[in-house]
Structure formats: C-alpha cells, structure tokens
PDB file of C-alpha atoms in Angstrom:
ATOM      1  CA  UNK A   1      18.058 -37.279  10.034  1.00 92.00           C
ATOM      2  CA  UNK A   2      16.171 -34.100  10.923  1.00 97.00           C
ATOM      3  CA  UNK A   3      12.883 -34.108   9.014  1.00 98.00           C
ATOM      4  CA  UNK A   4      10.418 -31.216   9.161  1.00 98.00           C
ATOM      5  CA  UNK A   5       6.920 -30.558   7.856  1.00 98.00           C
ATOM      6  CA  UNK A   6       5.716 -27.136   6.741  1.00 98.00           C
ATOM      7  CA  UNK A   7       1.908 -27.440   6.702  1.00 98.00           C
ATOM      8  CA  UNK A   8      -0.495 -24.958   5.145  1.00 96.00           C
ATOM      9  CA  UNK A   9      -3.164 -24.409   2.543  1.00 95.00           C
ATOM     10  CA  UNK A  10      -0.818 -22.435   0.254  1.00 96.00           C
ATOM     11  CA  UNK A  11      -3.861 -21.022  -1.550  1.00 96.00           C
ATOM     12  CA  UNK A  12      -1.944 -19.476  -3.152  1.00 96.00           C
ATOM     13  CA  UNK A  13       1.734 -20.015  -2.376  1.00 97.00           C
ATOM     14  CA  UNK A  14       3.348 -16.650  -1.590  1.00 97.00           C
ATOM     15  CA  UNK A  15       6.889 -15.291  -1.601  1.00 97.00           C
ATOM     16  CA  UNK A  16       6.669 -15.354   2.186  1.00 97.00           C
ATOM     17  CA  UNK A  17       5.971 -19.099   2.101  1.00 98.00           C
ATOM     18  CA  UNK A  18       8.861 -19.596  -0.313  1.00 98.00           C
ATOM     19  CA  UNK A  19      11.231 -17.713   1.969  1.00 98.00           C
ATOM     20  CA  UNK A  20      10.257 -19.918   4.910  1.00 98.00           C
ATOM     21  CA  UNK A  21      10.673 -23.065   2.770  1.00 98.00           C
ATOM     22  CA  UNK A  22      14.119 -21.994   1.553  1.00 98.00           C
ATOM     23  CA  UNK A  23      15.310 -21.122   5.042  1.00 98.00           C
ATOM     24  CA  UNK A  24      13.896 -24.350   6.516  1.00 98.00           C
ATOM     25  CA  UNK A  25      15.666 -26.337   3.789  1.00 98.00           C
ATOM     26  CA  UNK A  26      18.959 -24.982   5.130  1.00 98.00           C
ATOM     27  CA  UNK A  27      18.101 -25.968   8.718  1.00 98.00           C
ATOM     28  CA  UNK A  28      16.772 -29.490   8.142  1.00 98.00           C
ATOM     29  CA  UNK A  29      17.914 -32.530   6.200  1.00 98.00           C
ATOM     30  CA  UNK A  30      14.458 -32.893   4.667  1.00 98.00           C
ATOM     31  CA  UNK A  31      11.466 -30.564   4.473  1.00 98.00           C
ATOM     32  CA  UNK A  32       8.029 -31.754   3.416  1.00 98.00           C
ATOM     33  CA  UNK A  33       5.597 -29.047   2.345  1.00 98.00           C
ATOM     34  CA  UNK A  34       2.220 -30.438   3.414  1.00 98.00           C
ATOM     35  CA  UNK A  35      -0.574 -28.970   1.304  1.00 97.00           C
ATOM     36  CA  UNK A  36      -3.939 -29.091   3.022  1.00 94.00           C
ATOM     37  CA  UNK A  37      -7.293 -27.380   3.017  1.00 85.00           C
ATOM     38  CA  UNK A  38      -8.245 -24.622   5.414  1.00 76.00           C
ATOM     39  CA  UNK A  39     -11.941 -25.196   6.052  1.00 75.00           C
ATOM     40  CA  UNK A  40     -12.240 -21.650   7.451  1.00 77.00           C
ATOM     41  CA  UNK A  41     -11.330 -20.020   4.126  1.00 74.00           C
ATOM     42  CA  UNK A  42     -12.822 -20.028   0.659  1.00 73.00           C
ATOM     43  CA  UNK A  43     -10.524 -21.958  -1.683  1.00 86.00           C
ATOM     44  CA  UNK A  44      -9.210 -20.507  -4.920  1.00 92.00           C
ATOM     45  CA  UNK A  45      -7.220 -23.446  -6.304  1.00 95.00           C
ATOM     46  CA  UNK A  46      -7.951 -27.156  -6.012  1.00 94.00           C
ATOM     47  CA  UNK A  47      -5.685 -29.316  -3.875  1.00 94.00           C
ATOM     48  CA  UNK A  48      -4.114 -30.783  -7.020  1.00 96.00           C
ATOM     49  CA  UNK A  49      -3.472 -27.327  -8.484  1.00 97.00           C
ATOM     50  CA  UNK A  50      -1.817 -26.218  -5.239  1.00 97.00           C
ATOM     51  CA  UNK A  51       0.289 -29.388  -5.111  1.00 98.00           C
ATOM     52  CA  UNK A  52       1.430 -28.759  -8.687  1.00 98.00           C
ATOM     53  CA  UNK A  53       2.226 -25.079  -8.056  1.00 98.00           C
ATOM     54  CA  UNK A  54       4.207 -25.782  -4.888  1.00 98.00           C
ATOM     55  CA  UNK A  55       6.039 -28.704  -6.501  1.00 98.00           C
ATOM     56  CA  UNK A  56       7.151 -26.531  -9.409  1.00 98.00           C
ATOM     57  CA  UNK A  57       8.110 -23.634  -7.130  1.00 98.00           C
ATOM     58  CA  UNK A  58      10.377 -25.803  -4.946  1.00 98.00           C
ATOM     59  CA  UNK A  59      11.890 -27.834  -7.795  1.00 98.00           C
ATOM     60  CA  UNK A  60      15.315 -26.232  -7.245  1.00 98.00           C
ATOM     61  CA  UNK A  61      15.446 -27.356  -3.597  1.00 98.00           C
ATOM     62  CA  UNK A  62      16.686 -30.970  -3.573  1.00 98.00           C
ATOM     63  CA  UNK A  63      15.777 -31.685   0.060  1.00 98.00           C
ATOM     64  CA  UNK A  64      12.205 -30.373  -0.243  1.00 98.00           C
ATOM     65  CA  UNK A  65       9.256 -32.541  -1.224  1.00 98.00           C
ATOM     66  CA  UNK A  66       5.537 -31.868  -1.404  1.00 98.00           C
ATOM     67  CA  UNK A  67       2.607 -33.941  -0.195  1.00 97.00           C
ATOM     68  CA  UNK A  68      -1.127 -33.657   0.368  1.00 97.00           C
ATOM     69  CA  UNK A  69      -2.388 -33.628   3.937  1.00 96.00           C
ATOM     70  CA  UNK A  70      -5.874 -34.520   5.116  1.00 91.00           C
ATOM     71  CA  UNK A  71      -6.549 -34.576   8.811  1.00 92.00           C
ATOM     72  CA  UNK A  72      -4.223 -33.741  11.659  1.00 95.00           C
ATOM     73  CA  UNK A  73      -0.734 -32.446  10.943  1.00 96.00           C
ATOM     74  CA  UNK A  74       0.714 -34.679  13.662  1.00 97.00           C
ATOM     75  CA  UNK A  75      -0.778 -37.779  11.996  1.00 97.00           C
ATOM     76  CA  UNK A  76       0.790 -36.756   8.669  1.00 97.00           C
ATOM     77  CA  UNK A  77       4.098 -36.163  10.463  1.00 97.00           C
ATOM     78  CA  UNK A  78       4.021 -39.614  12.066  1.00 97.00           C
ATOM     79  CA  UNK A  79       3.385 -41.204   8.651  1.00 96.00           C
ATOM     80  CA  UNK A  80       6.487 -39.404   7.352  1.00 97.00           C
ATOM     81  CA  UNK A  81       8.592 -39.985  10.486  1.00 97.00           C
ATOM     82  CA  UNK A  82       9.000 -36.201  10.925  1.00 98.00           C
ATOM     83  CA  UNK A  83       9.603 -34.616  14.316  1.00 98.00           C
ATOM     84  CA  UNK A  84       9.527 -30.889  13.528  1.00 98.00           C
ATOM     85  CA  UNK A  85       6.768 -28.517  12.404  1.00 98.00           C
ATOM     86  CA  UNK A  86       7.858 -25.359  10.617  1.00 98.00           C
ATOM     87  CA  UNK A  87       5.700 -22.261  10.904  1.00 98.00           C
ATOM     88  CA  UNK A  88       6.256 -18.687   9.808  1.00 97.00           C
ATOM     89  CA  UNK A  89       5.434 -15.672  11.950  1.00 97.00           C
ATOM     90  CA  UNK A  90       4.543 -12.279  10.484  1.00 95.00           C
ATOM     91  CA  UNK A  91       3.332 -10.539  13.630  1.00 93.00           C
ATOM     92  CA  UNK A  92       2.260 -10.987  17.250  1.00 93.00           C
ATOM     93  CA  UNK A  93      -1.198 -12.213  16.193  1.00 92.00           C
ATOM     94  CA  UNK A  94       0.477 -15.061  14.292  1.00 93.00           C
ATOM     95  CA  UNK A  95       2.603 -15.808  17.377  1.00 95.00           C
ATOM     96  CA  UNK A  96      -0.413 -16.179  19.674  1.00 95.00           C
ATOM     97  CA  UNK A  97      -2.177 -18.466  17.193  1.00 94.00           C
ATOM     98  CA  UNK A  98       0.924 -20.584  16.524  1.00 96.00           C
ATOM     99  CA  UNK A  99       1.785 -20.812  20.237  1.00 96.00           C
ATOM    100  CA  UNK A 100      -1.638 -22.297  20.968  1.00 96.00           C
ATOM    101  CA  UNK A 101      -1.471 -24.747  18.037  1.00 96.00           C
ATOM    102  CA  UNK A 102       2.061 -25.782  19.064  1.00 97.00           C
ATOM    103  CA  UNK A 103       0.790 -26.531  22.558  1.00 97.00           C
ATOM    104  CA  UNK A 104      -1.990 -28.743  21.251  1.00 97.00           C
ATOM    105  CA  UNK A 105       0.339 -30.521  18.814  1.00 96.00           C
ATOM    106  CA  UNK A 106       2.838 -31.269  21.585  1.00 95.00           C
ATOM    107  CA  UNK A 107       0.040 -32.905  23.602  1.00 96.00           C
ATOM    108  CA  UNK A 108      -1.098 -34.983  20.612  1.00 96.00           C
ATOM    109  CA  UNK A 109       2.373 -36.188  19.620  1.00 96.00           C
ATOM    110  CA  UNK A 110       6.049 -35.838  20.365  1.00 96.00           C
ATOM    111  CA  UNK A 111       6.764 -32.984  17.948  1.00 97.00           C
ATOM    112  CA  UNK A 112       8.640 -29.717  18.169  1.00 97.00           C
ATOM    113  CA  UNK A 113       7.395 -26.524  16.516  1.00 98.00           C
ATOM    114  CA  UNK A 114      10.056 -24.282  14.993  1.00 98.00           C
ATOM    115  CA  UNK A 115       8.960 -20.708  14.331  1.00 98.00           C
ATOM    116  CA  UNK A 116      10.721 -18.674  11.654  1.00 98.00           C
ATOM    117  CA  UNK A 117      10.204 -14.929  11.583  1.00 97.00           C
ATOM    118  CA  UNK A 118       9.050 -13.435   8.311  1.00 96.00           C
ATOM    119  CA  UNK A 119      11.524 -11.126   6.656  1.00 96.00           C
ATOM    120  CA  UNK A 120      10.360  -7.478   6.668  1.00 95.00           C
ATOM    121  CA  UNK A 121       9.507  -7.556   2.964  1.00 94.00           C
ATOM    122  CA  UNK A 122       7.146 -10.483   3.564  1.00 94.00           C
ATOM    123  CA  UNK A 123       5.455  -9.409   6.785  1.00 93.00           C
ATOM    124  CA  UNK A 124       2.418  -7.947   5.022  1.00 91.00           C
ATOM    125  CA  UNK A 125       1.891 -10.769   2.541  1.00 92.00           C
ATOM    126  CA  UNK A 126      -0.929 -13.236   3.136  1.00 93.00           C
ATOM    127  CA  UNK A 127      -2.683 -15.632   0.791  1.00 92.00           C
ATOM    128  CA  UNK A 128      -5.990 -13.912   1.600  1.00 91.00           C
ATOM    129  CA  UNK A 129      -4.572 -10.527   0.623  1.00 92.00           C
ATOM    130  CA  UNK A 130      -3.082 -11.951  -2.579  1.00 94.00           C
ATOM    131  CA  UNK A 131      -6.459 -13.438  -3.544  1.00 92.00           C
ATOM    132  CA  UNK A 132      -8.232 -10.162  -2.863  1.00 92.00           C
ATOM    133  CA  UNK A 133      -5.898  -7.942  -4.859  1.00 92.00           C
ATOM    134  CA  UNK A 134      -5.709 -10.547  -7.621  1.00 90.00           C
ATOM    135  CA  UNK A 135      -9.510 -10.513  -7.976  1.00 89.00           C
ATOM    136  CA  UNK A 136      -9.360  -6.724  -8.243  1.00 90.00           C
ATOM    137  CA  UNK A 137      -6.918  -6.938 -11.160  1.00 86.00           C
ATOM    138  CA  UNK A 138      -3.682  -5.889  -9.444  1.00 85.00           C
ATOM    139  CA  UNK A 139      -0.629  -5.788 -11.680  1.00 83.00           C
ATOM    140  CA  UNK A 140       2.937  -6.726 -10.721  1.00 86.00           C
ATOM    141  CA  UNK A 141       1.940  -9.670  -8.541  1.00 93.00           C
ATOM    142  CA  UNK A 142       5.588 -10.867  -8.698  1.00 93.00           C
ATOM    143  CA  UNK A 143       6.288  -8.909  -5.541  1.00 93.00           C
ATOM    144  CA  UNK A 144       3.858 -11.188  -3.679  1.00 96.00           C
ATOM    145  CA  UNK A 145       3.993 -14.624  -5.325  1.00 96.00           C
ATOM    146  CA  UNK A 146       6.413 -16.772  -7.366  1.00 97.00           C
ATOM    147  CA  UNK A 147       6.225 -16.453 -11.193  1.00 95.00           C
ATOM    148  CA  UNK A 148       4.415 -19.789 -11.619  1.00 96.00           C
ATOM    149  CA  UNK A 149       1.714 -18.571  -9.228  1.00 96.00           C
ATOM    150  CA  UNK A 150       1.424 -15.239 -11.077  1.00 95.00           C
ATOM    151  CA  UNK A 151       0.531 -17.201 -14.234  1.00 94.00           C
ATOM    152  CA  UNK A 152      -1.977 -19.362 -12.369  1.00 95.00           C
ATOM    153  CA  UNK A 153      -3.632 -16.306 -10.797  1.00 94.00           C
ATOM    154  CA  UNK A 154      -3.907 -14.607 -14.171  1.00 91.00           C
ATOM    155  CA  UNK A 155      -5.609 -17.714 -15.580  1.00 92.00           C
ATOM    156  CA  UNK A 156      -7.914 -18.004 -12.559  1.00 90.00           C
ATOM    157  CA  UNK A 157      -9.050 -14.379 -12.718  1.00 89.00           C
ATOM    158  CA  UNK A 158      -9.568 -14.091 -16.496  1.00 82.00           C
TER     159      UNK A 158
END
C-alpha cells in the first residue's frame, strides 16, 4: 500500500492545497493531510479549527484522512507507516526550499519526497496572501480558498 503524507500549516487551506490533495489522492492508496504549526508565521486559526476545515474540505475524498502533527514530519510518517511526502511547488523559490528539506528528511528517515507542480491558476496563491487580502476585506475569496474556508475567514475578520 502506497501511503503519503501532505504536511503543512494550512492556515488557511487554499485551492492550491486542495488541488495538490486531489491529485495526490489519485497517485497514492492513502493520503494523510498532516496539519501542523509553522512557528515562523503568525497563526490565524487554531490547530483544531484547521483540522476541522481540512476534514470538511476533503470529505469527498475517501482515501484522504487528516491528522495533527507536532514535531518532525518524518516521525509522524513513521507513526503512520507512510513512505512518501507530498509537497507542492509554485515557483523556483519553492523548489530550492523543498529540495533542501527533502535532503534533510531523507537523512533522518527512509522517505521519498514527491513534488507536484502547482497548476497555473494556483501558482500565485499562498496562505499568507489569503490572510492579508482577507484582513483587508477582499470579496470573492472563492477563487483562492474552498467555500468552507471562505465562511471561516468571514467569521474571523468580522
């Protein structure tokens, strides 16, 4: 069984994340979306809120589950008996970052990193950008995030 983990903070979950999750679900028998905390970024939603949002967003994907991650991704992967890390690439800056992380992960554990290129319509979407434009009152957030996340952002920025 090919089991993969897609780790991230998903704060918030974007359409780009969803595209990667959907595509990974077609490549692997099981995909676990591992929701963690990025200590380098200011959080918008709690871990539980992010878990709930991601769980609802992937409900139509039977081979996708969601879990909380604390600590190293490779340790989480070993606890789930997963051998593959899924990562999305938007640009060459993402590639350089992900290449370095993949190298470290392969030293820490026997894992393989699979990089999926962002579709053109998602290449400019980032959680940081979504948070920024959401704070500024942007309308039509559906082009950036799933409907459940649009509702959560509207509540958060009331």
